[in-house]
CSV table of C-alpha atoms in Angstrom, one decimal:
chain,number,residue,atom,x,y,z
A,50,MET,CA,-74.8,-173.0,-262.8
A,51,ASN,CA,-77.5,-170.8,-261.3
A,52,PHE,CA,-80.7,-172.6,-262.5
A,53,SER,CA,-82.8,-169.7,-261.6
A,54,SER,CA,-81.0,-166.8,-263.3
A,55,GLN,CA,-83.0,-167.0,-266.5
A,56,PHE,CA,-86.3,-165.9,-265.0
A,57,ASP,CA,-86.8,-162.9,-262.8
A,58,GLY,CA,-89.7,-161.6,-260.7
A,59,ASN,CA,-91.5,-164.9,-260.1
A,60,PHE,CA,-93.0,-166.0,-256.8
A,61,SER,CA,-89.9,-167.7,-255.4
A,62,ASP,CA,-87.9,-164.6,-256.0
A,63,ALA,CA,-90.2,-162.7,-253.7
A,64,PHE,CA,-90.7,-165.6,-251.3
A,65,SER,CA,-87.1,-166.2,-250.4
A,66,GLY,CA,-86.0,-162.7,-251.0
A,67,ILE,CA,-82.5,-163.5,-252.3
A,68,CYS,CA,-82.4,-167.1,-253.5
A,69,ILE,CA,-83.3,-166.3,-257.1
A,70,ASN,CA,-81.1,-164.1,-259.1
A,71,SER,CA,-79.3,-163.3,-255.8
A,72,ASP,CA,-76.3,-161.6,-257.4
A,73,ALA,CA,-78.7,-158.7,-258.1
A,74,ARG,CA,-80.8,-159.1,-255.0
A,75,ILE,CA,-78.2,-158.4,-252.3
A,76,PRO,CA,-77.0,-155.1,-253.9
A,77,GLU,CA,-80.7,-154.1,-254.1
A,78,TYR,CA,-81.1,-154.9,-250.4
A,79,GLN,CA,-78.0,-152.9,-249.7
A,80,GLU,CA,-79.4,-149.9,-251.5
A,81,PHE,CA,-82.6,-150.3,-249.5
A,82,ALA,CA,-80.6,-150.3,-246.3
A,83,ARG,CA,-78.7,-147.2,-247.3
A,84,ASN,CA,-81.9,-145.3,-248.3
A,85,ASN,CA,-84.0,-146.5,-245.3
A,86,SER,CA,-81.8,-147.4,-242.4
A,87,GLU,CA,-84.4,-147.0,-239.7
A,88,PHE,CA,-87.0,-149.0,-241.6
A,89,ALA,CA,-84.4,-151.6,-242.5
A,90,ALA,CA,-83.7,-152.0,-238.7
A,91,LEU,CA,-87.4,-152.4,-238.0
A,92,LEU,CA,-87.7,-155.1,-240.7
A,93,ALA,CA,-84.6,-156.8,-239.3
A,94,ALA,CA,-86.2,-157.0,-235.9
A,95,VAL,CA,-89.5,-158.3,-237.3
A,96,ASN,CA,-87.7,-160.9,-239.5
A,97,THR,CA,-85.6,-162.0,-236.6
A,98,ALA,CA,-88.7,-162.7,-234.6
A,99,LEU,CA,-90.6,-164.6,-237.4
A,100,PRO,CA,-88.5,-167.8,-237.4
A,101,VAL,CA,-88.8,-168.0,-233.6
A,102,LEU,CA,-92.6,-167.7,-233.8
A,103,SER,CA,-92.9,-170.1,-236.8
A,104,VAL,CA,-90.6,-172.8,-235.4
A,105,GLY,CA,-91.7,-172.5,-231.8
A,106,GLY,CA,-95.4,-172.0,-232.4
A,107,ASN,CA,-95.8,-174.7,-235.1
A,108,ALA,CA,-93.6,-177.2,-233.3
A,109,LEU,CA,-95.8,-176.7,-230.2
A,110,VAL,CA,-98.9,-177.4,-232.3
A,111,MET,CA,-97.2,-180.5,-233.8
A,112,MET,CA,-96.1,-181.8,-230.4
A,113,THR,CA,-99.6,-181.3,-229.0
A,114,ILE,CA,-101.3,-183.2,-231.8
A,115,ALA,CA,-98.7,-186.0,-231.7
A,116,LEU,CA,-98.9,-186.5,-227.9
A,117,VAL,CA,-102.7,-186.2,-227.4
A,118,ARG,CA,-104.5,-189.2,-229.0
A,119,GLU,CA,-107.9,-187.5,-229.2
A,120,LEU,CA,-106.4,-184.8,-231.4
A,121,ARG,CA,-105.2,-187.2,-234.0
A,122,VAL,CA,-108.3,-186.8,-236.2
A,123,PRO,CA,-108.1,-186.3,-240.0
A,124,ALA,CA,-108.6,-182.5,-239.8
A,125,ASN,CA,-105.8,-182.1,-237.2
A,126,LEU,CA,-103.5,-184.4,-239.2
A,127,LEU,CA,-103.8,-181.9,-242.1
A,128,LEU,CA,-103.0,-179.1,-239.6
A,129,PHE,CA,-100.0,-181.1,-238.5
A,130,SER,CA,-98.8,-181.3,-242.1
A,131,LEU,CA,-99.3,-177.6,-242.6
A,132,ALA,CA,-97.5,-176.9,-239.3
A,133,ALA,CA,-94.6,-179.0,-240.5
A,134,ASN,CA,-94.4,-177.1,-243.7
A,135,ASP,CA,-94.4,-173.8,-241.7
A,136,VAL,CA,-91.6,-175.1,-239.5
A,137,LEU,CA,-89.5,-175.8,-242.6
A,138,THR,CA,-90.2,-172.3,-243.9
A,139,GLY,CA,-89.2,-170.8,-240.6
A,140,ILE,CA,-85.9,-172.8,-240.4
A,141,VAL,CA,-84.8,-172.2,-244.0
A,142,ILE,CA,-86.6,-169.3,-245.7
A,143,GLN,CA,-87.4,-166.9,-242.8
A,144,THR,CA,-83.9,-167.4,-241.3
A,145,ALA,CA,-82.2,-166.7,-244.7
A,146,HIS,CA,-84.2,-163.6,-245.2
A,147,ALA,CA,-83.6,-162.3,-241.7
A,148,GLY,CA,-79.9,-163.0,-242.2
A,149,THR,CA,-79.8,-161.1,-245.4
A,150,ILE,CA,-81.5,-158.0,-244.0
A,151,ILE,CA,-79.1,-158.0,-241.0
A,152,ARG,CA,-76.1,-158.4,-243.3
A,153,VAL,CA,-77.0,-155.5,-245.5
A,154,LEU,CA,-77.9,-153.4,-242.5
A,155,LEU,CA,-74.4,-154.0,-241.0
A,156,GLU,CA,-72.7,-153.6,-244.3
A,157,PRO,CA,-74.7,-151.3,-246.6
A,158,HIS,CA,-71.7,-150.6,-248.7
A,159,GLY,CA,-69.2,-152.8,-250.6
A,160,GLN,CA,-69.7,-156.3,-252.0
A,161,LEU,CA,-71.0,-159.0,-249.8
A,162,CYS,CA,-70.3,-162.7,-250.3
A,163,GLN,CA,-73.1,-164.6,-252.0
A,164,SER,CA,-74.9,-167.4,-250.2
A,165,ASP,CA,-73.9,-171.0,-251.0
A,166,PHE,CA,-77.4,-172.2,-250.5
A,167,ARG,CA,-79.2,-170.5,-253.3
A,168,LEU,CA,-80.4,-173.7,-254.9
A,169,LEU,CA,-81.7,-175.1,-251.5
A,170,LEU,CA,-83.5,-171.8,-250.9
A,171,ASP,CA,-85.1,-172.0,-254.3
A,172,ILE,CA,-86.3,-175.6,-253.8
A,173,VAL,CA,-87.6,-174.9,-250.3
A,174,GLY,CA,-89.3,-171.7,-251.4
A,175,SER,CA,-91.1,-173.5,-254.1
A,176,LEU,CA,-91.9,-176.5,-251.9
A,177,SER,CA,-93.3,-174.4,-249.1
A,178,ILE,CA,-95.9,-172.5,-251.2
A,179,THR,CA,-96.8,-175.6,-253.2
A,180,CYS,CA,-97.2,-177.9,-250.2
A,181,GLY,CA,-98.9,-175.2,-248.1
A,182,LEU,CA,-101.6,-174.5,-250.7
A,183,THR,CA,-102.1,-178.2,-251.4
A,184,THR,CA,-102.5,-178.9,-247.7
A,185,LEU,CA,-104.9,-176.0,-247.3
A,186,CYS,CA,-106.9,-177.3,-250.3
A,187,LEU,CA,-107.1,-180.8,-248.7
A,188,ALA,CA,-108.2,-179.2,-245.4
A,189,THR,CA,-110.9,-177.3,-247.2
A,190,VAL,CA,-112.2,-180.5,-248.9
A,191,ASP,CA,-112.1,-182.2,-245.5
A,192,ARG,CA,-114.3,-179.5,-244.0
A,193,PHE,CA,-116.6,-179.5,-247.0
A,194,ILE,CA,-117.2,-183.3,-246.6
A,195,ALA,CA,-117.6,-182.9,-242.8
A,196,ILE,CA,-120.4,-180.3,-243.2
A,197,THR,CA,-122.2,-181.5,-246.3
A,198,ARG,CA,-122.0,-185.3,-245.3
A,199,PRO,CA,-121.9,-185.3,-241.5
A,200,LEU,CA,-123.4,-188.8,-241.1
A,201,ARG,CA,-120.9,-190.3,-243.6
A,202,TYR,CA,-117.9,-188.3,-242.7
A,203,ILE,CA,-116.4,-190.9,-240.4
A,204,THR,CA,-116.5,-193.5,-243.2
A,205,LEU,CA,-115.5,-191.2,-246.0
A,206,VAL,CA,-112.6,-189.5,-244.3
A,207,THR,CA,-110.4,-191.9,-242.2
A,208,LYS,CA,-107.0,-191.5,-240.7
A,209,SER,CA,-105.5,-194.0,-243.0
A,210,LYS,CA,-106.9,-192.1,-246.1
A,211,THR,CA,-105.7,-188.8,-244.6
A,212,TYR,CA,-102.2,-190.2,-244.1
A,213,THR,CA,-102.1,-191.5,-247.6
A,214,ALA,CA,-103.3,-188.2,-249.0
A,215,ILE,CA,-100.6,-186.3,-247.0
A,216,VAL,CA,-97.8,-188.6,-248.2
A,217,ILE,CA,-98.9,-188.6,-251.9
A,218,SER,CA,-99.4,-184.8,-251.9
A,219,SER,CA,-96.1,-184.2,-250.2
A,220,ILE,CA,-94.2,-186.4,-252.8
A,221,ALA,CA,-96.1,-184.7,-255.7
A,222,CYS,CA,-95.3,-181.2,-254.3
A,223,LEU,CA,-91.6,-182.1,-253.9
A,224,ALA,CA,-91.5,-183.5,-257.5
A,225,LEU,CA,-93.3,-180.4,-258.8
A,226,SER,CA,-90.9,-178.1,-257.0
A,227,LEU,CA,-87.8,-179.9,-258.3
A,228,ILE,CA,-89.2,-179.8,-261.8
A,229,ARG,CA,-89.9,-176.1,-261.5
A,230,VAL,CA,-86.3,-175.4,-260.3
A,231,PHE,CA,-84.3,-177.7,-262.6
A,232,LEU,CA,-86.3,-177.7,-265.8
A,233,THR,CA,-87.3,-174.0,-266.0
A,234,PRO,CA,-84.0,-172.9,-267.7
A,235,TYR,CA,-84.7,-175.4,-270.5
A,236,PHE,CA,-88.5,-175.3,-270.5
A,237,PRO,CA,-89.8,-171.9,-269.4
A,238,ALA,CA,-93.4,-173.1,-269.7
A,239,VAL,CA,-92.8,-175.2,-266.5
A,240,VAL,CA,-93.2,-172.0,-264.5
A,241,THR,CA,-96.6,-171.3,-266.2
A,242,LEU,CA,-97.8,-174.8,-265.3
A,243,TRP,CA,-96.7,-174.3,-261.7
A,244,TYR,CA,-98.7,-171.1,-261.5
A,245,LEU,CA,-101.7,-172.8,-263.1
A,246,TYR,CA,-101.5,-175.5,-260.5
A,247,LEU,CA,-101.5,-172.9,-257.7
A,248,LEU,CA,-104.3,-171.0,-259.3
A,249,CYS,CA,-106.4,-174.2,-259.6
A,250,LEU,CA,-105.9,-174.8,-255.9
A,251,CYS,CA,-107.0,-171.3,-255.1
A,252,VAL,CA,-110.1,-171.6,-257.3
A,253,ILE,CA,-111.1,-174.9,-255.7
A,254,MET,CA,-110.8,-173.4,-252.2
A,255,VAL,CA,-112.7,-170.3,-253.1
A,256,PHE,CA,-115.5,-172.4,-254.8
A,257,LEU,CA,-115.8,-174.7,-251.8
A,258,HIS,CA,-115.9,-171.9,-249.3
A,259,LEU,CA,-118.6,-170.1,-251.3
A,260,ARG,CA,-120.6,-173.4,-251.5
A,261,LEU,CA,-120.3,-173.9,-247.8
A,262,TYR,CA,-121.4,-170.3,-247.1
A,263,ARG,CA,-124.5,-170.8,-249.2
A,264,ILE,CA,-125.3,-174.2,-247.6
A,265,SER,CA,-124.8,-172.7,-244.1
A,266,ARG,CA,-127.2,-169.8,-244.8
A,267,LYS,CA,-129.8,-172.0,-246.5
A,268,HIS,CA,-129.8,-174.9,-243.9
A,269,SER,CA,-128.9,-173.2,-240.7
A,270,ILE,CA,-132.4,-173.7,-239.2
A,271,ALA,CA,-132.6,-177.3,-240.4
A,272,ILE,CA,-129.2,-178.1,-239.0
A,273,ALA,CA,-130.1,-176.6,-235.6
A,274,ALA,CA,-133.2,-178.8,-235.5
A,275,GLU,CA,-131.2,-181.9,-236.6
A,276,ASN,CA,-128.7,-181.3,-233.8
A,277,LYS,CA,-131.4,-181.8,-231.2
A,278,ARG,CA,-132.5,-185.2,-232.6
A,279,PHE,CA,-129.4,-187.0,-233.9
A,280,ASP,CA,-126.1,-187.4,-232.0
A,281,PRO,CA,-124.0,-187.8,-235.2
A,282,ALA,CA,-124.9,-184.3,-236.3
A,283,VAL,CA,-124.1,-182.8,-232.9
A,284,ASN,CA,-120.6,-182.3,-234.2
A,285,THR,CA,-121.8,-179.8,-236.8
A,286,LEU,CA,-121.0,-176.9,-234.6
A,287,SER,CA,-117.4,-178.1,-234.0
A,288,GLU,CA,-117.1,-178.8,-237.7
A,289,ARG,CA,-118.1,-175.2,-238.4
A,290,LYS,CA,-115.5,-174.0,-236.0
A,291,ALA,CA,-112.9,-176.2,-237.7
A,292,LEU,CA,-114.0,-174.7,-241.1
A,293,LYS,CA,-113.5,-171.2,-239.6
A,294,THR,CA,-109.9,-172.2,-238.7
A,295,VAL,CA,-109.2,-173.3,-242.2
A,296,LEU,CA,-110.8,-170.2,-243.6
A,297,ILE,CA,-108.8,-167.9,-241.4
A,298,ILE,CA,-105.5,-169.7,-242.4
A,299,THR,CA,-106.4,-169.5,-246.1
A,300,LEU,CA,-107.2,-165.7,-245.8
A,301,THR,CA,-104.0,-165.2,-243.9
A,302,LEU,CA,-102.0,-166.8,-246.8
A,303,VAL,CA,-104.0,-164.9,-249.4
A,304,PHE,CA,-103.5,-161.5,-247.7
A,305,CYS,CA,-99.8,-162.2,-247.3
A,306,PHE,CA,-99.4,-163.5,-250.9
A,307,VAL,CA,-101.6,-161.0,-252.8
A,308,PRO,CA,-99.6,-157.8,-252.1
A,309,VAL,CA,-96.4,-159.5,-253.4
A,310,SER,CA,-98.2,-160.7,-256.6
A,311,LEU,CA,-99.8,-157.4,-257.3
A,312,PHE,CA,-96.6,-155.5,-256.6
A,313,GLY,CA,-94.7,-157.7,-259.0
A,314,ILE,CA,-97.3,-157.1,-261.8
A,315,LEU,CA,-97.5,-153.3,-261.1
A,316,VAL,CA,-93.8,-152.8,-260.9
A,317,LYS,CA,-93.3,-154.6,-264.2
A,318,GLY,CA,-95.9,-152.4,-265.8
A,319,ILE,CA,-94.5,-149.1,-264.3
A,320,GLY,CA,-90.9,-150.0,-264.5
A,321,THR,CA,-89.9,-148.0,-261.5
A,322,GLU,CA,-86.7,-149.4,-260.2
A,323,GLU,CA,-86.5,-147.2,-257.1
A,324,VAL,CA,-90.0,-148.2,-255.9
A,325,ARG,CA,-89.2,-151.9,-256.4
A,326,ILE,CA,-86.0,-151.7,-254.4
A,327,ASN,CA,-87.7,-149.8,-251.5
A,328,LEU,CA,-90.8,-152.0,-251.3
A,329,VAL,CA,-89.5,-155.6,-252.0
A,330,PRO,CA,-88.2,-156.2,-248.5
A,331,LEU,CA,-91.5,-155.1,-247.0
A,332,PHE,CA,-93.6,-157.3,-249.2
A,333,VAL,CA,-91.3,-160.3,-248.7
A,334,THR,CA,-91.7,-159.8,-244.9
A,335,LEU,CA,-95.5,-159.6,-245.2
A,336,LEU,CA,-95.4,-162.8,-247.2
A,337,LEU,CA,-93.2,-164.6,-244.7
A,338,MET,CA,-95.6,-163.6,-241.8
A,339,ALA,CA,-98.1,-166.3,-242.7
A,340,PRO,CA,-96.3,-169.3,-241.1
A,341,SER,CA,-95.8,-167.2,-238.0
A,342,ILE,CA,-99.4,-166.2,-237.7
A,343,ASN,CA,-100.9,-169.7,-238.2
A,344,PRO,CA,-100.0,-171.0,-234.7
A,345,PHE,CA,-102.0,-168.2,-233.2
A,346,VAL,CA,-104.9,-169.0,-235.4
A,347,TYR,CA,-104.9,-172.6,-234.2
A,348,PHE,CA,-104.7,-171.5,-230.6
A,349,ILE,CA,-107.5,-169.0,-230.9
A,350,PHE,CA,-110.0,-170.9,-233.0
A,351,SER,CA,-109.4,-174.5,-231.9
A,352,ALA,CA,-110.6,-175.0,-228.4
A,353,LYS,CA,-109.3,-178.5,-228.1
A,354,ILE,CA,-105.8,-177.6,-229.2
A,355,ARG,CA,-105.9,-174.5,-227.0
A,356,ARG,CA,-106.9,-176.6,-223.9
A,357,ARG,CA,-104.2,-179.2,-224.6
A,358,ILE,CA,-101.5,-176.7,-225.1
A,359,CYS,CA,-102.4,-175.0,-221.8
A,360,LYS,CA,-102.3,-178.3,-220.0
A,361,LEU,CA,-98.9,-179.2,-221.5
A,362,ALA,CA,-97.6,-175.8,-220.6
A,363,LYS,CA,-98.8,-176.1,-217.0
A,364,ARG,CA,-97.3,-179.6,-216.7
A,365,PHE,CA,-94.0,-178.3,-218.0
A,366,PHE,CA,-93.8,-175.3,-215.7
A,367,ARG,CA,-94.8,-177.5,-212.7
A,368,LYS,CA,-91.8,-179.7,-213.4
């Protein structure tokens, strides 16, 4: 039984490209390849590179955090969790989407065999976005506490509490993803609840970022003066840089996710089948770029991670 065949056009359909209602998705991709062979070849090249960047880049970040003791702080543990989620996306979802585009490009006519991993792709697609947004929300809360409570941050946010939050949130996200996949055919409202959960996470992140922006503007002079007198507050600058990293990652996910969502809404309203067929592969590719971009964000905005990665790379090449 195809548990996902009763609902079309939801996020996982766009996210995994072919894993939901895939009997219709592959012929649509074939039509896209027939109508836009050059563009399909370009997307095939891009999608082939995405898993390499996601798995390689995020695995390097995870290895660096795991090997360097001083990097194992709560904020980086959350980045480690997010990187692990991106590795899973790269191995399963990005690889599946790249394989689909290559298949339809090589065989734009005729009937292609359907994937035997539709259910796995559906689960991983739901888990990836749910766990990714949840981890980003936890990271935003962590930065909010670090900046608004710099003197109490060490006692409020410990490594043990962070480990516990990561484990509990991961289990909850997996349970929510399984519920969305298996119960939706019987209780369609489950999808609405899933969307509401994602929306609540986004609202919380936006609210906290706006609060931090107002606090930053209002107290910038006071914070600068405080830095000169108290050592515990010297970390404020680094905390702001860490906040910038979380903000950039959040914006990357938003900019990759919003076009797909708006596209789904507009296409449903317009009802233009040809437009949908020609643009879905592009927007799915944009959506799948987020896990591949994140390692570059870590490298650019986190000086400690950047230095440690460079040291590990030099040590590796010397050997």
